[in-house]
């Protein structure tokens, strides 16, 4: 079944387009594909002239920089890839500027780190900057700040970065332009019976398995990071498309009927803060809870110390934590009222005993219900 192609793109007002390195760099000639980028700028111009806002998340800094630095092919050391990013980001920004200026579109560069999306204040700040730029008619071109991010605290792939950006600015559509036209039941390069999946309404275990078996041999971040991106985007109320962007004018190609995979947005009634909490990638610690507390949470109650069985990690008051069931499944994210030391002292204890145990009158709950958000499970639909 193929979807009505025009609808999803035509209905979207705010579109984040993610462009993978393989689309921008010609590995054989070690050069930027300026003609492809010029054609993309036509597509973006046509979206903008229909009154839509477009935000670009572009990879390519490391790929371009390594060519200029003369690094050999193969895996780079961390400092080499960071140096490459510093060198290549300038070329990347210039390439966008050149391509878009022929349509009188001005671009603006933003480099984000994981912390900019995980820390609430920095998140709001980044959101405001992007929104200001788009309202002024600029097209933000975003990449990860690869030059300083270390491996433990970085996105590492622009699929999830793009999804976080889409969620941040309440985009209605995230378009991942890749070197494959969507999700298949298995790796199409290895199996002749692999079936294209045009519409994914719920990200089930089978979908995750299909992405896993698709392997990571195609697409920069592999299919798994794209599914993780889909989880972040769709749970924030943003639909996501994976489309093949290799030919010129990939957006026009979608409008003309080229096949793609669409992940439908989930209806998200969550306010902005809960959306942000839901999409947290790196909780600072975990609280394991018993069945009674799990039932209470399902009924929209706060998390009390009595229902917590184990504290994991080192965290401060106000940090984001994962709330886990006895078997370790994440069921919610929440902002803690206690640091890990005090939380460790009060778990399993009644709320009225907290003051005696800690020597100060703390909050009655470990996590207030307003600061809790349920994480969607990926059980079969
Ligand atoms: N941020 C990296 C770059 O610009 C790319 C990350 C990715 O390929 O997803 O080169």
mmCIF file of N, CA and C in Angstrom, residues 282-354:
data_model
loop_
_atom_site.group_PDB
_atom_site.id
_atom_site.type_symbol
_atom_site.label_atom_id
_atom_site.label_comp_id
_atom_site.label_asym_id
_atom_site.label_seq_id
_atom_site.Cartn_x
_atom_site.Cartn_y
_atom_site.Cartn_z
ATOM 1 N N UNK A 282 19.841 10.564 28.159
ATOM 2 C CA UNK A 282 20.766 10.051 29.158
ATOM 3 C C UNK A 282 20.338 10.412 30.569
ATOM 4 N N UNK A 283 19.388 9.645 31.151
ATOM 5 C CA UNK A 283 19.030 9.923 32.541
ATOM 6 C C UNK A 283 20.272 9.783 33.437
ATOM 7 N N UNK A 284 20.301 10.562 34.515
ATOM 8 C CA UNK A 284 21.497 10.556 35.380
ATOM 9 C C UNK A 284 21.528 9.350 36.315
ATOM 10 N N UNK A 285 20.404 8.681 36.494
ATOM 11 C CA UNK A 285 20.360 7.524 37.372
ATOM 12 C C UNK A 285 19.023 6.827 37.213
ATOM 13 N N UNK A 286 18.812 5.792 38.055
ATOM 14 C CA UNK A 286 17.550 5.043 37.955
ATOM 15 C C UNK A 286 16.964 4.780 39.324
ATOM 16 N N UNK A 287 15.651 4.698 39.354
ATOM 17 C CA UNK A 287 14.947 4.241 40.555
ATOM 18 C C UNK A 287 14.151 3.011 40.161
ATOM 19 N N UNK A 288 14.377 1.899 40.866
ATOM 20 C CA UNK A 288 13.585 0.688 40.629
ATOM 21 C C UNK A 288 12.387 0.741 41.560
ATOM 22 N N UNK A 289 11.226 0.384 41.042
ATOM 23 C CA UNK A 289 10.026 0.493 41.881
ATOM 24 C C UNK A 289 9.269 -0.833 41.929
ATOM 25 N N UNK A 290 8.443 -0.969 42.971
ATOM 26 C CA UNK A 290 7.686 -2.216 43.109
ATOM 27 C C UNK A 290 6.356 -2.115 42.344
ATOM 28 N N UNK A 291 5.612 -3.230 42.342
ATOM 29 C CA UNK A 291 4.375 -3.289 41.558
ATOM 30 C C UNK A 291 3.354 -2.257 42.026
ATOM 31 N N UNK A 292 3.291 -2.055 43.364
ATOM 32 C CA UNK A 292 2.323 -1.096 43.921
ATOM 33 C C UNK A 292 2.588 0.303 43.378
ATOM 34 N N UNK A 293 3.871 0.685 43.373
ATOM 35 C CA UNK A 293 4.228 2.024 42.878
ATOM 36 C C UNK A 293 3.948 2.118 41.379
ATOM 37 N N UNK A 294 4.212 1.002 40.676
ATOM 38 C CA UNK A 294 3.977 0.988 39.224
ATOM 39 C C UNK A 294 2.494 1.234 38.932
ATOM 40 N N UNK A 295 1.629 0.569 39.735
ATOM 41 C CA UNK A 295 0.181 0.777 39.556
ATOM 42 C C UNK A 295 -0.199 2.221 39.838
ATOM 43 N N UNK A 296 0.400 2.786 40.902
ATOM 44 C CA UNK A 296 0.084 4.167 41.275
ATOM 45 C C UNK A 296 0.482 5.118 40.146
ATOM 46 N N UNK A 297 1.666 4.867 39.559
ATOM 47 C CA UNK A 297 2.141 5.720 38.460
ATOM 48 C C UNK A 297 1.200 5.647 37.256
ATOM 49 N N UNK A 298 0.740 4.413 36.993
ATOM 50 C CA UNK A 298 -0.183 4.232 35.864
ATOM 51 C C UNK A 298 -1.453 5.051 36.072
ATOM 52 N N UNK A 299 -1.830 5.237 37.353
ATOM 53 C CA UNK A 299 -3.031 6.025 37.649
ATOM 54 C C UNK A 299 -2.719 7.504 37.849
ATOM 55 N N UNK A 300 -1.527 7.927 37.398
ATOM 56 C CA UNK A 300 -1.201 9.354 37.414
ATOM 57 C C UNK A 300 -0.759 9.893 38.761
ATOM 58 N N UNK A 301 -0.353 8.978 39.673
ATOM 59 C CA UNK A 301 0.079 9.435 41.002
ATOM 60 C C UNK A 301 1.567 9.772 41.005
ATOM 61 N N UNK A 302 2.026 10.470 42.060
ATOM 62 C CA UNK A 302 3.448 10.767 42.242
ATOM 63 C C UNK A 302 4.180 9.520 42.716
ATOM 64 N N UNK A 303 5.508 9.550 42.632
ATOM 65 C CA UNK A 303 6.288 8.402 43.111
ATOM 66 C C UNK A 303 6.724 8.660 44.555
ATOM 67 N N UNK A 304 6.293 7.768 45.454
ATOM 68 C CA UNK A 304 6.636 7.908 46.872
ATOM 69 C C UNK A 304 7.838 7.032 47.200
ATOM 70 N N UNK A 305 8.562 7.418 48.254
ATOM 71 C CA UNK A 305 9.775 6.681 48.638
ATOM 72 C C UNK A 305 9.464 5.218 48.981
ATOM 73 N N UNK A 306 8.279 4.980 49.550
ATOM 74 C CA UNK A 306 7.923 3.628 49.995
ATOM 75 C C UNK A 306 7.951 2.611 48.856
ATOM 76 N N UNK A 307 7.651 3.064 47.650
ATOM 77 C CA UNK A 307 7.559 2.134 46.524
ATOM 78 C C UNK A 307 8.864 1.936 45.774
ATOM 79 N N UNK A 308 9.943 2.594 46.217
ATOM 80 C CA UNK A 308 11.219 2.475 45.504
ATOM 81 C C UNK A 308 12.056 1.392 46.167
ATOM 82 N N UNK A 309 12.585 0.486 45.371
ATOM 83 C CA UNK A 309 13.329 -0.643 45.945
ATOM 84 C C UNK A 309 14.847 -0.486 45.796
ATOM 85 N N UNK A 310 15.279 0.269 44.801
ATOM 86 C CA UNK A 310 16.725 0.391 44.566
ATOM 87 C C UNK A 310 17.036 1.703 43.858
ATOM 88 N N UNK A 311 18.194 2.300 44.252
ATOM 89 C CA UNK A 311 18.650 3.543 43.613
ATOM 90 C C UNK A 311 19.929 3.218 42.858
ATOM 91 N N UNK A 312 20.034 3.700 41.630
ATOM 92 C CA UNK A 312 21.236 3.439 40.833
ATOM 93 C C UNK A 312 21.783 4.756 40.314
ATOM 94 N N UNK A 313 23.099 4.923 40.373
ATOM 95 C CA UNK A 313 23.737 6.115 39.798
ATOM 96 C C UNK A 313 23.955 7.206 40.820
ATOM 97 N N UNK A 314 24.695 8.232 40.385
ATOM 98 C CA UNK A 314 24.996 9.370 41.268
ATOM 99 C C UNK A 314 24.317 10.580 40.640
ATOM 100 N N UNK A 315 23.376 11.171 41.352
ATOM 101 C CA UNK A 315 22.636 12.285 40.754
ATOM 102 C C UNK A 315 22.322 13.340 41.803
ATOM 103 N N UNK A 316 21.958 14.518 41.319
ATOM 104 C CA UNK A 316 21.579 15.631 42.187
ATOM 105 C C UNK A 316 20.079 15.836 42.136
ATOM 106 N N UNK A 317 19.599 16.553 43.123
ATOM 107 C CA UNK A 317 18.221 17.011 43.154
ATOM 108 C C UNK A 317 17.943 17.786 41.842
ATOM 109 N N UNK A 318 16.851 17.460 41.158
ATOM 110 C CA UNK A 318 16.525 18.158 39.901
ATOM 111 C C UNK A 318 16.972 17.424 38.652
ATOM 112 N N UNK A 319 17.800 16.369 38.805
ATOM 113 C CA UNK A 319 18.254 15.623 37.623
ATOM 114 C C UNK A 319 17.136 14.727 37.081
ATOM 115 N N UNK A 320 17.298 14.342 35.807
ATOM 116 C CA UNK A 320 16.329 13.424 35.202
ATOM 117 C C UNK A 320 16.725 11.982 35.516
ATOM 118 N N UNK A 321 15.758 11.194 35.968
ATOM 119 C CA UNK A 321 16.014 9.781 36.273
ATOM 120 C C UNK A 321 15.116 8.887 35.436
ATOM 121 N N UNK A 322 15.584 7.649 35.249
ATOM 122 C CA UNK A 322 14.730 6.635 34.619
ATOM 123 C C UNK A 322 14.032 5.886 35.747
ATOM 124 N N UNK A 323 12.741 5.667 35.614
ATOM 125 C CA UNK A 323 12.004 4.873 36.602
ATOM 126 C C UNK A 323 11.842 3.484 35.990
ATOM 127 N N UNK A 324 12.333 2.471 36.720
ATOM 128 C CA UNK A 324 12.340 1.130 36.134
ATOM 129 C C UNK A 324 11.496 0.153 36.943
ATOM 130 N N UNK A 325 10.904 -0.788 36.236
ATOM 131 C CA UNK A 325 10.157 -1.858 36.908
ATOM 132 C C UNK A 325 11.163 -2.854 37.469
ATOM 133 N N UNK A 326 10.665 -3.831 38.233
ATOM 134 C CA UNK A 326 11.564 -4.799 38.870
ATOM 135 C C UNK A 326 12.448 -5.501 37.836
ATOM 136 N N UNK A 327 11.917 -5.712 36.613
ATOM 137 C CA UNK A 327 12.750 -6.407 35.615
ATOM 138 C C UNK A 327 13.613 -5.456 34.774
ATOM 139 N N UNK A 328 13.705 -4.201 35.213
ATOM 140 C CA UNK A 328 14.638 -3.263 34.581
ATOM 141 C C UNK A 328 14.094 -2.512 33.382
ATOM 142 N N UNK A 329 12.810 -2.691 33.079
ATOM 143 C CA UNK A 329 12.241 -1.969 31.931
ATOM 144 C C UNK A 329 11.939 -0.509 32.309
ATOM 145 N N UNK A 330 12.359 0.426 31.469
ATOM 146 C CA UNK A 330 12.097 1.842 31.772
ATOM 147 C C UNK A 330 10.615 2.116 31.544
ATOM 148 N N UNK A 331 9.950 2.613 32.600
ATOM 149 C CA UNK A 331 8.521 2.882 32.425
ATOM 150 C C UNK A 331 8.211 4.379 32.459
ATOM 151 N N UNK A 332 9.149 5.153 33.011
ATOM 152 C CA UNK A 332 8.900 6.599 33.058
ATOM 153 C C UNK A 332 10.217 7.348 33.199
ATOM 154 N N UNK A 333 10.166 8.635 32.921
ATOM 155 C CA UNK A 333 11.271 9.543 33.226
ATOM 156 C C UNK A 333 10.730 10.580 34.196
ATOM 157 N N UNK A 334 11.575 11.040 35.119
ATOM 158 C CA UNK A 334 11.084 12.048 36.047
ATOM 159 C C UNK A 334 12.209 12.867 36.644
ATOM 160 N N UNK A 335 11.848 14.042 37.167
ATOM 161 C CA UNK A 335 12.842 14.910 37.813
ATOM 162 C C UNK A 335 12.820 14.639 39.306
ATOM 163 N N UNK A 336 13.975 14.277 39.864
ATOM 164 C CA UNK A 336 14.003 13.853 41.254
ATOM 165 C C UNK A 336 14.037 15.024 42.234
ATOM 166 N N UNK A 337 13.371 14.848 43.372
ATOM 167 C CA UNK A 337 13.404 15.850 44.444
ATOM 168 C C UNK A 337 14.566 15.615 45.398
ATOM 169 N N UNK A 338 15.236 14.480 45.255
ATOM 170 C CA UNK A 338 16.328 14.139 46.175
ATOM 171 C C UNK A 338 17.574 13.739 45.393
ATOM 172 N N UNK A 339 18.771 14.000 45.977
ATOM 173 C CA UNK A 339 19.987 13.513 45.331
ATOM 174 C C UNK A 339 20.134 12.023 45.641
ATOM 175 N N UNK A 340 21.127 11.380 45.017
ATOM 176 C CA UNK A 340 21.218 9.920 45.133
ATOM 177 C C UNK A 340 21.496 9.476 46.570
ATOM 178 N N UNK A 341 22.247 10.295 47.320
ATOM 179 C CA UNK A 341 22.584 9.894 48.691
ATOM 180 C C UNK A 341 21.308 9.865 49.553
ATOM 181 N N UNK A 342 20.559 10.957 49.520
ATOM 182 C CA UNK A 342 19.342 11.023 50.336
ATOM 183 C C UNK A 342 18.279 10.047 49.829
ATOM 184 N N UNK A 343 18.195 9.889 48.507
ATOM 185 C CA UNK A 343 17.218 8.933 47.965
ATOM 186 C C UNK A 343 17.520 7.540 48.489
ATOM 187 N N UNK A 344 18.820 7.202 48.544
ATOM 188 C CA UNK A 344 19.222 5.885 49.048
ATOM 189 C C UNK A 344 18.790 5.665 50.498
ATOM 190 N N UNK A 345 18.735 6.766 51.269
ATOM 191 C CA UNK A 345 18.378 6.638 52.691
ATOM 192 C C UNK A 345 16.871 6.481 52.907
ATOM 193 N N UNK A 346 16.082 7.033 51.995
ATOM 194 C CA UNK A 346 14.631 7.037 52.261
ATOM 195 C C UNK A 346 13.833 5.985 51.483
ATOM 196 N N UNK A 347 14.501 5.263 50.584
ATOM 197 C CA UNK A 347 13.706 4.300 49.809
ATOM 198 C C UNK A 347 13.134 3.209 50.718
ATOM 199 N N UNK A 348 11.944 2.792 50.377
ATOM 200 C CA UNK A 348 11.253 1.766 51.170
ATOM 201 C C UNK A 348 10.628 2.329 52.436
ATOM 202 N N UNK A 349 10.883 3.616 52.720
ATOM 203 C CA UNK A 349 10.366 4.221 53.956
ATOM 204 C C UNK A 349 9.121 5.073 53.665
ATOM 205 N N UNK A 350 8.312 5.243 54.726
ATOM 206 C CA UNK A 350 7.079 6.040 54.562
ATOM 207 C C UNK A 350 7.417 7.527 54.463
ATOM 208 N N UNK A 351 6.581 8.272 53.754
ATOM 209 C CA UNK A 351 6.836 9.705 53.554
ATOM 210 C C UNK A 351 6.948 10.452 54.888
ATOM 211 N N UNK A 352 6.090 10.058 55.866
ATOM 212 C CA UNK A 352 6.112 10.792 57.140
ATOM 213 C C UNK A 352 7.399 10.567 57.940
ATOM 214 N N UNK A 353 8.207 9.550 57.549
ATOM 215 C CA UNK A 353 9.457 9.296 58.276
ATOM 216 C C UNK A 353 10.654 10.033 57.665
ATOM 217 N N UNK A 354 10.428 10.670 56.482
ATOM 218 C CA UNK A 354 11.553 11.283 55.758
ATOM 219 C C UNK A 354 12.283 12.324 56.616
#
